[in-house]
mmCIF file of C-alpha atoms in Angstrom:
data_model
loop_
_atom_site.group_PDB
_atom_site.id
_atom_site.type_symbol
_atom_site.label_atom_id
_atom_site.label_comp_id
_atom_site.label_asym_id
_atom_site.label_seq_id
_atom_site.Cartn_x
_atom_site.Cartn_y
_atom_site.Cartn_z
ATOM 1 C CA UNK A 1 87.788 94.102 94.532
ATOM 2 C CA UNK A 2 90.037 93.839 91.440
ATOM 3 C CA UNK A 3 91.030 91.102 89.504
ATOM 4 C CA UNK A 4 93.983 89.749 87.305
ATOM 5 C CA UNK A 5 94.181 87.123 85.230
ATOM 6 C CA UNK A 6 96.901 83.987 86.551
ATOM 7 C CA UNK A 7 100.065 83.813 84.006
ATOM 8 C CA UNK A 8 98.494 83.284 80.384
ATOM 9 C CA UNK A 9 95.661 80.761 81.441
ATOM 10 C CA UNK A 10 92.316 82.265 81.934
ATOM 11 C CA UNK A 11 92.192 81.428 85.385
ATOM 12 C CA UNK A 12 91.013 85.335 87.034
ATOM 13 C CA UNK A 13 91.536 85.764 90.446
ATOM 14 C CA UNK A 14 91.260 87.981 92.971
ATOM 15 C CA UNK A 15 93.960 90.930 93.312
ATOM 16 C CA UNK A 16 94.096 90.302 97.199
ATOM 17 C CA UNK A 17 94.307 86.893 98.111
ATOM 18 C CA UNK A 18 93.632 85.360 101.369
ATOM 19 C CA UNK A 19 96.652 83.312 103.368
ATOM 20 C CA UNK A 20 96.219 81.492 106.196
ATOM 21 C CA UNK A 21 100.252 80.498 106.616
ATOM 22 C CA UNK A 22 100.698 81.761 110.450
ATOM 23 C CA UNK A 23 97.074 82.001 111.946
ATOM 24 C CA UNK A 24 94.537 79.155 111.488
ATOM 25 C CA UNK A 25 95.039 76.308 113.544
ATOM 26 C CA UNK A 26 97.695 78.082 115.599
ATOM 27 C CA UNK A 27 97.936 81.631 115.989
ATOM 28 C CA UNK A 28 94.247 82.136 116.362
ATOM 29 C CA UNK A 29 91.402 80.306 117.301
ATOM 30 C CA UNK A 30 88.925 78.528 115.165
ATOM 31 C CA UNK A 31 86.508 81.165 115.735
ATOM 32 C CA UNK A 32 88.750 84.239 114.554
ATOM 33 C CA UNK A 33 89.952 82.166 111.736
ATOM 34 C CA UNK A 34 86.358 82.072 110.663
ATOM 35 C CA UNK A 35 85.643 85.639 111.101
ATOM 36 C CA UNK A 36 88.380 86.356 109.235
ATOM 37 C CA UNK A 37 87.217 84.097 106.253
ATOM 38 C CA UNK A 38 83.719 85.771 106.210
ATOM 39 C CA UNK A 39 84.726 89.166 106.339
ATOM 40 C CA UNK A 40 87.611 87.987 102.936
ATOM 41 C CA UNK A 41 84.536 86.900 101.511
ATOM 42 C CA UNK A 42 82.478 89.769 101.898
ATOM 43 C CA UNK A 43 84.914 91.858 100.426
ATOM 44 C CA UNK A 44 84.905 90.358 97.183
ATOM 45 C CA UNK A 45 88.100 88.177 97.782
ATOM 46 C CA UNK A 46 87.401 85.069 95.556
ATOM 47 C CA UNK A 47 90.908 83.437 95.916
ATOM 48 C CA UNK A 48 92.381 81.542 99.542
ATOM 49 C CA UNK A 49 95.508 80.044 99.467
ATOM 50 C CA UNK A 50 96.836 77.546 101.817
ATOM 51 C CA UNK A 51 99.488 74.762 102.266
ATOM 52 C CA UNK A 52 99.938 71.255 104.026
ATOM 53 C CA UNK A 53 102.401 71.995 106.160
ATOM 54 C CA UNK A 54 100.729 75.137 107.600
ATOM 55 C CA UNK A 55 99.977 74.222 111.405
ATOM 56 C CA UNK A 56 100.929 70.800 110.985
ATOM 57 C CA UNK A 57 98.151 70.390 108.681
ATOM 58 C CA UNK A 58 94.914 71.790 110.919
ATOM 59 C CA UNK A 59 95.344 75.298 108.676
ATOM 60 C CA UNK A 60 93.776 73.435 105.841
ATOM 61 C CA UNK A 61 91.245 71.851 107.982
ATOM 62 C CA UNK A 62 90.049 75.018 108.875
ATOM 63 C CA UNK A 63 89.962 76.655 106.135
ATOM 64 C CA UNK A 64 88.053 73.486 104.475
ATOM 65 C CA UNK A 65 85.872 73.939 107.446
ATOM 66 C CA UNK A 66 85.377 77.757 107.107
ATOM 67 C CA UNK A 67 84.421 77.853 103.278
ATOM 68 C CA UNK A 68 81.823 74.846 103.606
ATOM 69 C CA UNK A 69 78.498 75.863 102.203
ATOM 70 C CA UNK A 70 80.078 78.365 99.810
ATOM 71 C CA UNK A 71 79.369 78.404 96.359
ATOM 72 C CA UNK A 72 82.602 76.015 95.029
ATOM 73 C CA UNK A 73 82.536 77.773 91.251
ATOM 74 C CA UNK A 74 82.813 81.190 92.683
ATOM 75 C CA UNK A 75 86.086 80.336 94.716
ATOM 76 C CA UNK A 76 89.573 79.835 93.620
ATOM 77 C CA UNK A 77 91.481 77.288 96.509
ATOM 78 C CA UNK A 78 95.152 77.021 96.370
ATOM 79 C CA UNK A 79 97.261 74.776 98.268
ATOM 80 C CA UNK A 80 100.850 73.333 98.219
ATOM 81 C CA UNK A 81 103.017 70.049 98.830
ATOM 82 C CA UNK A 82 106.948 69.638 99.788
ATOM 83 C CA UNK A 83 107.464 69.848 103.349
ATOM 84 C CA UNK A 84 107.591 67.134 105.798
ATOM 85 C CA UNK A 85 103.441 66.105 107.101
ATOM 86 C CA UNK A 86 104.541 63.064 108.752
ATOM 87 C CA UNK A 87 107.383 60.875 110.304
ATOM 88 C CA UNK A 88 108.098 59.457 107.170
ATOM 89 C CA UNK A 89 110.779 59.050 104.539
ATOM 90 C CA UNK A 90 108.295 59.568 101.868
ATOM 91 C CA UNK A 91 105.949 62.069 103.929
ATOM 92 C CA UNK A 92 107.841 65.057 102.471
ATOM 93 C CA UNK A 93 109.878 66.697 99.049
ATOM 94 C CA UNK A 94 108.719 66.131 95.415
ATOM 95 C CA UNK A 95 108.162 62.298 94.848
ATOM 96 C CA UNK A 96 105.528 61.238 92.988
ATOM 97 C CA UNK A 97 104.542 58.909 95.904
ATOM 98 C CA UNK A 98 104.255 62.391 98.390
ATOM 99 C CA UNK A 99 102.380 64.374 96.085
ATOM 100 C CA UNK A 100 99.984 62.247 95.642
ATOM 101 C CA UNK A 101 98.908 61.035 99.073
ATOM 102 C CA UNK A 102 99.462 64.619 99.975
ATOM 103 C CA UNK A 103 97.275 65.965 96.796
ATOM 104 C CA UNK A 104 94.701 63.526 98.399
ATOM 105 C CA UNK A 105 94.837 64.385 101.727
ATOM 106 C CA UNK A 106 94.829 68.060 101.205
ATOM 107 C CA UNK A 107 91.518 67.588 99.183
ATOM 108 C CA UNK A 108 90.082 65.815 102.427
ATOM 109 C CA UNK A 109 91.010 68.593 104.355
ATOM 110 C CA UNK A 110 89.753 70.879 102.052
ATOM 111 C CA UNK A 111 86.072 69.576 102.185
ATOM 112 C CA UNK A 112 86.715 69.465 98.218
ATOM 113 C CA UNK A 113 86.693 67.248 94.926
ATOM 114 C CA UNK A 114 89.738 69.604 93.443
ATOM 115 C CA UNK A 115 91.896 72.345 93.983
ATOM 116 C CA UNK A 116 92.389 75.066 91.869
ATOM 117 C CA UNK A 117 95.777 75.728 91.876
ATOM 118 C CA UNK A 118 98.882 72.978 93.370
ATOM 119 C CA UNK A 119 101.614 74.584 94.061
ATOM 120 C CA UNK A 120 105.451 73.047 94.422
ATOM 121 C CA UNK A 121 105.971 74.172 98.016
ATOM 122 C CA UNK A 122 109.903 74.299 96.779
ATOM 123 C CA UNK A 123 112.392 72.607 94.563
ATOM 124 C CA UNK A 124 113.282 69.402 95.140
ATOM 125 C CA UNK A 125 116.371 68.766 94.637
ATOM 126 C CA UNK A 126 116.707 65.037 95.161
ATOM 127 C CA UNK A 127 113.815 64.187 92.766
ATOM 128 C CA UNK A 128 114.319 64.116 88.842
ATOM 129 C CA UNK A 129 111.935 67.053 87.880
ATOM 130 C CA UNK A 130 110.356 64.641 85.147
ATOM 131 C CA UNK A 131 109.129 62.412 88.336
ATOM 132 C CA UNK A 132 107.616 65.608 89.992
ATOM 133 C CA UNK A 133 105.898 67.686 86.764
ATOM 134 C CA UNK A 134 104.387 63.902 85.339
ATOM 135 C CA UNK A 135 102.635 64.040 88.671
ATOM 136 C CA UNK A 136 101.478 66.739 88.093
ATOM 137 C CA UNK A 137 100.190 66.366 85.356
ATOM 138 C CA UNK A 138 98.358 63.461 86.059
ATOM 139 C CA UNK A 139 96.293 64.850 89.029
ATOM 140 C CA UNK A 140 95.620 67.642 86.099
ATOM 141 C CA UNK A 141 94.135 64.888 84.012
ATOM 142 C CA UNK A 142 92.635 62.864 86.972
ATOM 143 C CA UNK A 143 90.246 66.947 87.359
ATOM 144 C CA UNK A 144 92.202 67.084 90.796
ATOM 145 C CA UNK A 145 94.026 69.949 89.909
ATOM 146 C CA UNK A 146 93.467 72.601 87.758
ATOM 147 C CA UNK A 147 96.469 74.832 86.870
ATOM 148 C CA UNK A 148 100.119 74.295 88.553
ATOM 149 C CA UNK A 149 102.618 76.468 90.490
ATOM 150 C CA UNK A 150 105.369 76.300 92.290
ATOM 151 C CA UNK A 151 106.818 78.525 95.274
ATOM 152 C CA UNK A 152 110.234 80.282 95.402
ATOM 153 C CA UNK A 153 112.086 78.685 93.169
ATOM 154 C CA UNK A 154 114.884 80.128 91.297
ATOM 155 C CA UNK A 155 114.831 81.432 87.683
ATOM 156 C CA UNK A 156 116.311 78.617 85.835
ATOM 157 C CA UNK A 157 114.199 75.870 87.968
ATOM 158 C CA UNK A 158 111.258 77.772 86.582
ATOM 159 C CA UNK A 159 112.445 77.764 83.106
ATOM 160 C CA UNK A 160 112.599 73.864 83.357
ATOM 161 C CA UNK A 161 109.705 73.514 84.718
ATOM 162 C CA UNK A 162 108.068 75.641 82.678
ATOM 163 C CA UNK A 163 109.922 73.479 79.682
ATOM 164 C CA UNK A 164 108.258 70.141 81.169
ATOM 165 C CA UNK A 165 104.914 71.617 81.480
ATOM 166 C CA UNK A 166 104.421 72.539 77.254
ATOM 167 C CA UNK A 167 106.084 69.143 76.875
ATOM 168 C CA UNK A 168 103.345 67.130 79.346
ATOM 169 C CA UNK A 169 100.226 69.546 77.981
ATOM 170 C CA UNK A 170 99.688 70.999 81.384
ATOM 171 C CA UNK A 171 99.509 74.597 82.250
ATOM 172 C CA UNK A 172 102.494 75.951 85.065
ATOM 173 C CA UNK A 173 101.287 79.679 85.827
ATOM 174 C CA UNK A 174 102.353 81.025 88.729
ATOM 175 C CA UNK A 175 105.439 81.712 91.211
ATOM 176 C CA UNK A 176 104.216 82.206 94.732
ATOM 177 C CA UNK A 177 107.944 84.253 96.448
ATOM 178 C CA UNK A 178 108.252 86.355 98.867
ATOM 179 C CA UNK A 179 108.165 90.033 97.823
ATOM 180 C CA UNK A 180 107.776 93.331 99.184
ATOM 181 C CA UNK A 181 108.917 97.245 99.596
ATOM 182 C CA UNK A 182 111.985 95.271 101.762
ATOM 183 C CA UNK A 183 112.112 92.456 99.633
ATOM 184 C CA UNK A 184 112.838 91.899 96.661
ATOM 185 C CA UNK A 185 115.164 89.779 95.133
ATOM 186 C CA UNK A 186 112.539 88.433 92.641
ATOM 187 C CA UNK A 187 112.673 90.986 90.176
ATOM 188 C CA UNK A 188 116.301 90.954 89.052
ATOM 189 C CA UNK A 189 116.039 86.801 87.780
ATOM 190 C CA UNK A 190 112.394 85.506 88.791
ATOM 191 C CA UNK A 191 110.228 87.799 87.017
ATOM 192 C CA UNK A 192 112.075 88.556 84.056
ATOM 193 C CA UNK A 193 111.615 84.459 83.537
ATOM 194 C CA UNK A 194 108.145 84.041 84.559
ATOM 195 C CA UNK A 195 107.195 87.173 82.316
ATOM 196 C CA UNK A 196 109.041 85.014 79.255
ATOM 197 C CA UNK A 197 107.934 81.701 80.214
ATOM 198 C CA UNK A 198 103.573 83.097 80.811
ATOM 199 C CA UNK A 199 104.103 82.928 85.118
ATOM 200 C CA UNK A 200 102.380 85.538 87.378
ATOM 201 C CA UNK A 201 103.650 86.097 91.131
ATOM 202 C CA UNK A 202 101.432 85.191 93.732
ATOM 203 C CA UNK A 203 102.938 86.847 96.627
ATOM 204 C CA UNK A 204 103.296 86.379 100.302
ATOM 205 C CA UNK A 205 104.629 89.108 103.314
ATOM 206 C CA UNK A 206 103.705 92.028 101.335
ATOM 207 C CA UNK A 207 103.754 93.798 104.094
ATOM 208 C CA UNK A 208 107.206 91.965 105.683
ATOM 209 C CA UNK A 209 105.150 89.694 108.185
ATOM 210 C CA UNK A 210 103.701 93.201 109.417
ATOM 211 C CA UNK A 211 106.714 95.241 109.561
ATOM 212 C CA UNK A 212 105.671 97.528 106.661
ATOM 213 C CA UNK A 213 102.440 97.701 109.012
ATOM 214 C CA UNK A 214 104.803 100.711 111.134
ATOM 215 C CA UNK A 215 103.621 99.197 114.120
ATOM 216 C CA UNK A 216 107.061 98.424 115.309
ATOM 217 C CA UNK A 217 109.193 100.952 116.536
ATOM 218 C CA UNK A 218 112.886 101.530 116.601
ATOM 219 C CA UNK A 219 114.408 100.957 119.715
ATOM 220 C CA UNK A 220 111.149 99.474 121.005
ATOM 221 C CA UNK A 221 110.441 95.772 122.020
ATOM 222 C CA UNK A 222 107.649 94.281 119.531
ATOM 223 C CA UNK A 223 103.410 95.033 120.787
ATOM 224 C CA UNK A 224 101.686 92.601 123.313
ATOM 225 C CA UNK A 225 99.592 90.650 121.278
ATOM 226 C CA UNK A 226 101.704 91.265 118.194
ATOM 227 C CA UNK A 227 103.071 88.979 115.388
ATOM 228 C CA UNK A 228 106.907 89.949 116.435
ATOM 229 C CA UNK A 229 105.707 89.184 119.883
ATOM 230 C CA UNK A 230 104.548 85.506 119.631
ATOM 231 C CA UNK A 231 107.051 83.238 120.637
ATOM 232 C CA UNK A 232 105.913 80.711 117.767
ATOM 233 C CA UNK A 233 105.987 82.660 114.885
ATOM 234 C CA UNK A 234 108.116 85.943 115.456
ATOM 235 C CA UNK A 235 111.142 83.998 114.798
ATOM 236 C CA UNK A 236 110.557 84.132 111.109
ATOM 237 C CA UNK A 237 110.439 88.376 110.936
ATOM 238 C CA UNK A 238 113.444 88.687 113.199
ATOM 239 C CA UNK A 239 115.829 89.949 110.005
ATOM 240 C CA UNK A 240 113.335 92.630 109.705
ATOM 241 C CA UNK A 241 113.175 94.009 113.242
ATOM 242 C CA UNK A 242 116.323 95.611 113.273
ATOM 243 C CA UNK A 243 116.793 99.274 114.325
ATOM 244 C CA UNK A 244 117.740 100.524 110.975
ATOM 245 C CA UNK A 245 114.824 98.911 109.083
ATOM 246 C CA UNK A 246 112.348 100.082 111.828
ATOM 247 C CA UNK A 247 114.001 103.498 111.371
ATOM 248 C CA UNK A 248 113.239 103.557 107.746
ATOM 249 C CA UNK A 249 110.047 102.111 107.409
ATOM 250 C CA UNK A 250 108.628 105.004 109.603
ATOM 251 C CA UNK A 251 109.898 107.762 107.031
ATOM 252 C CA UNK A 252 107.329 105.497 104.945
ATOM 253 C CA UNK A 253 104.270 107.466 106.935
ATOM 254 C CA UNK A 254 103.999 110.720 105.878
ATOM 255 C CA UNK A 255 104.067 109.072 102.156
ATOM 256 C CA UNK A 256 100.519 106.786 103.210
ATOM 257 C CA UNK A 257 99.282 109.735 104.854
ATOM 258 C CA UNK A 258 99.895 112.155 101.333
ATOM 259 C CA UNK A 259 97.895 109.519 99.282
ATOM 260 C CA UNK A 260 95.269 108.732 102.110
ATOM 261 C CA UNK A 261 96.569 105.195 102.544
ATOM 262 C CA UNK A 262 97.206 103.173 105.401
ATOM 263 C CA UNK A 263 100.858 101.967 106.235
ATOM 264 C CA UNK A 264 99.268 98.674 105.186
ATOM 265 C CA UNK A 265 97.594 100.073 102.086
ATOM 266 C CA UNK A 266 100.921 101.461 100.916
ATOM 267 C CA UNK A 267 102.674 98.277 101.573
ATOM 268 C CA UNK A 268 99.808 96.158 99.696
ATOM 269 C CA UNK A 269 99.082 98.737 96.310
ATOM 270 C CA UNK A 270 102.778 98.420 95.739
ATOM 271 C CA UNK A 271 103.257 94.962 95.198
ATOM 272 C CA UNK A 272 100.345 95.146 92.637
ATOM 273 C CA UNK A 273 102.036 98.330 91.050
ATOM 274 C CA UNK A 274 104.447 95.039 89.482
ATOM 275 C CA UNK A 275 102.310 94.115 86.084
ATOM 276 C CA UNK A 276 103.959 90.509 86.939
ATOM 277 C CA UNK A 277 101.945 89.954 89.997
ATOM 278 C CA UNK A 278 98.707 88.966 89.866
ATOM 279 C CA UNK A 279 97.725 88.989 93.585
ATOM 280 C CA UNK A 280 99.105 90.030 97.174
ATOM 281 C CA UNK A 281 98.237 86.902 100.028
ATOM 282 C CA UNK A 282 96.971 88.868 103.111
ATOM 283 C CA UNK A 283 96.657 87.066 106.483
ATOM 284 C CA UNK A 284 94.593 88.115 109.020
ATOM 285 C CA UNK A 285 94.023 87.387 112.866
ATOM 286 C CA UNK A 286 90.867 90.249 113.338
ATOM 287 C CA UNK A 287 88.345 90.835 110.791
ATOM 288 C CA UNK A 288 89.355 94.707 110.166
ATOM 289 C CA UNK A 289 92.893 93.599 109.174
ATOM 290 C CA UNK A 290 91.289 91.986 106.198
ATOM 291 C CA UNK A 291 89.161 95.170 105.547
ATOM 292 C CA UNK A 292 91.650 97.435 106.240
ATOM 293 C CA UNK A 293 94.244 95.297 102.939
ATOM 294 C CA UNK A 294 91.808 95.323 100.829
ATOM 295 C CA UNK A 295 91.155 98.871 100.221
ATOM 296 C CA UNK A 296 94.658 98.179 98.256
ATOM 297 C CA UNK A 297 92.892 96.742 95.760
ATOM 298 C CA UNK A 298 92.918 98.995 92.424
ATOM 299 C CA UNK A 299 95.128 101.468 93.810
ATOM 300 C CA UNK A 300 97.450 103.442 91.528
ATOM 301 C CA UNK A 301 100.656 104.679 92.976
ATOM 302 C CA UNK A 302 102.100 107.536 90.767
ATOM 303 C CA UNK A 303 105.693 107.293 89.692
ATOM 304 C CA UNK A 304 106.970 109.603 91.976
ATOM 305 C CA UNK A 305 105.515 108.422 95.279
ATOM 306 C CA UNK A 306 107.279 105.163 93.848
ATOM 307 C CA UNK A 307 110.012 107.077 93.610
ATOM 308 C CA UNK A 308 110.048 108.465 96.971
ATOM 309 C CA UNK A 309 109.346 105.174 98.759
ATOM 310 C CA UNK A 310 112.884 103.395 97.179
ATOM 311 C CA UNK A 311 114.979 106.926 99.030
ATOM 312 C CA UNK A 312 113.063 106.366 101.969
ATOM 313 C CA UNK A 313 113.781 102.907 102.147
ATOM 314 C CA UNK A 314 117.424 103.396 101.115
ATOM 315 C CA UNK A 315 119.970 100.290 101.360
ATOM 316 C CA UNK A 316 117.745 98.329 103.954
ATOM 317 C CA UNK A 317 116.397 97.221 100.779
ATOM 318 C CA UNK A 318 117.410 93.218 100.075
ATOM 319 C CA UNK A 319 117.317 92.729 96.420
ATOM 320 C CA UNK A 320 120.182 89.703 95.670
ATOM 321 C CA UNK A 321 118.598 87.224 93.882
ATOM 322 C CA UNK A 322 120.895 84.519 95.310
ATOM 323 C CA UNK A 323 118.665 84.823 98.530
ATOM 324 C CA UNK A 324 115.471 83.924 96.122
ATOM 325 C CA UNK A 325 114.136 80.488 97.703
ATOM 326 C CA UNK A 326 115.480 81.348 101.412
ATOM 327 C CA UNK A 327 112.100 82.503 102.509
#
């Protein structure tokens, strides 16, 4: 395993990260989710990320449950607050009230005293930004939190932000977006600003919620068993499962096979090839997924396999950073 260092603090964490957005306490069961934890850990992946919301709450429960009796110091545990965990008014968005009965709640789940990283789930809109970064920044002091984030928000709400934080003597270092091979509207606004303002990317769907995978074919319906199969979660891939991407992600396979990659591999080492991103969030519903990311870790992609992968790839591409905060 590899590691980066998070935005200009000296937070280092592990290159591949470990998600558990559409699996624990849904897609898989408790058992899997478990297996899958282990077999992060024994590859050297240090840093698990995680949010309230996810499964109505149980994914943080499980992963609380599935790092207990692991050596706290030698882990990094990121979660996130904005979206509605109850039936009430004040059970969701930005509020100082929400984050911090969520911040507490979350560290129940979590079997843990603090969390490394608390991320902004999105921006909230209807709160004054002072309200949500002075919260903040008080967990910071109370040893709750560590470092701050936030996750897809737009270029100039990170500059603000960002702004607030130096102000309040707390440290905002990361962006958590959306970004792969198929998507990537961060780097015409997001990164340029994060790079400016000391933010790394943390980012999820490097591999397109398992499109970049190959493992759906044009023409085809989705595998038994699959992600794009599931009638919970395939709803969220749909944009990507249409005939022309599926058409150009295959010319993607001879490319893996030239550097002795895996589809996944490919999809993984070029997320990192961005010096602005600090670590690619993996999920994983069998053990060998996780094994099978990981070997992304370190990987140099030379310029003109880089090259090669933006013709193959063509105008399927999505790169308008309007669309930034829509995942």
């Amino acid at each position: 395993m590899e590691f980066r260092r998070l935005g200009r603090s000296g937070l280092t964490i592990s290159e591949i990260a470990y998600g558990n957005w559409l699996t624990h306490g849904s897609q898989v069961e408790e058992d899997a989710a478990h297996a899958c934890v282990h077999a992060a850990l024994d590859a050297g992946i240090t840093t698990f990320d995680t949010a309230d919301v996810y499964a109505q709450t149980k994914a943080e429960s499980v992963l609380g449950r599935a790092l207990a009796g692991q050596r706290r110091e030698g882990l990094e545990v990121f979660t996130k607050v904005y979206w509605p965990t109850g039936p009430g008014a004040n059970d969701r968005g930005l509020s100082r009230k929400h984050i911090i009965e969520s911040c507490h709640a979350s560290l129940k789940r979590l079997q843990t005293d603090y969390v490394d990283l608390y991320q902004a789930h999105r921006y909230d809109s209807s709160v004054p930004l002072e309200e949500t970064m002075t919260a903040f920044a008080d967990l910071v002091r109370q040893g709750k939190v560590l470092y701050l984030g936030v996750s897809e928000w737009r270029a100039e709400e990170i500059a603000a932000a960002a702004e607030l934080a130096r102000e309040l003597k707390v440290q905002l270092i990361s962006n958590q977006p959306q970004y792969s091979m198929l998507w990537r509207v961060i780097e015409a606004e997001v990164v340029p600003t994060s790079e400016k303002e000391g933010l790394s990317q943390i980012v999820w769907s490097p591999l397109a919620q398992g499109v970049l995978t190959g493992k759906y074919q044009p023409g085809q319906q989705p595998p038994e068993g699959s992600r794009g199969a599931h009638a919970g979660v395939g709803g969220s891939m749909q944009s990507f499962l249409t005939d022309d991407i599926l058409t150009r992600v295959q010319q993607l396979r001879p490319i893996a096979d030239e550097v002795g990659l895996s589809m996944a591999q490919l999809a993984v080492a070029w997320v990192l090839q961005n010096q602005n991103v600090a670590a690619a969030i993996i999920g994983a519903s069998r053990p060998e997924q996780v094994h099978d990311n990981v070997e992304a870790a370190g990987v140099q992609l030379p310029a003109e396999v880089l090259t090669r992968i933006d013709e193959a790839l063509g105008d399927v591409v999505e790169r308008d950073p309007a669309k930034t905060s829509r995942g």
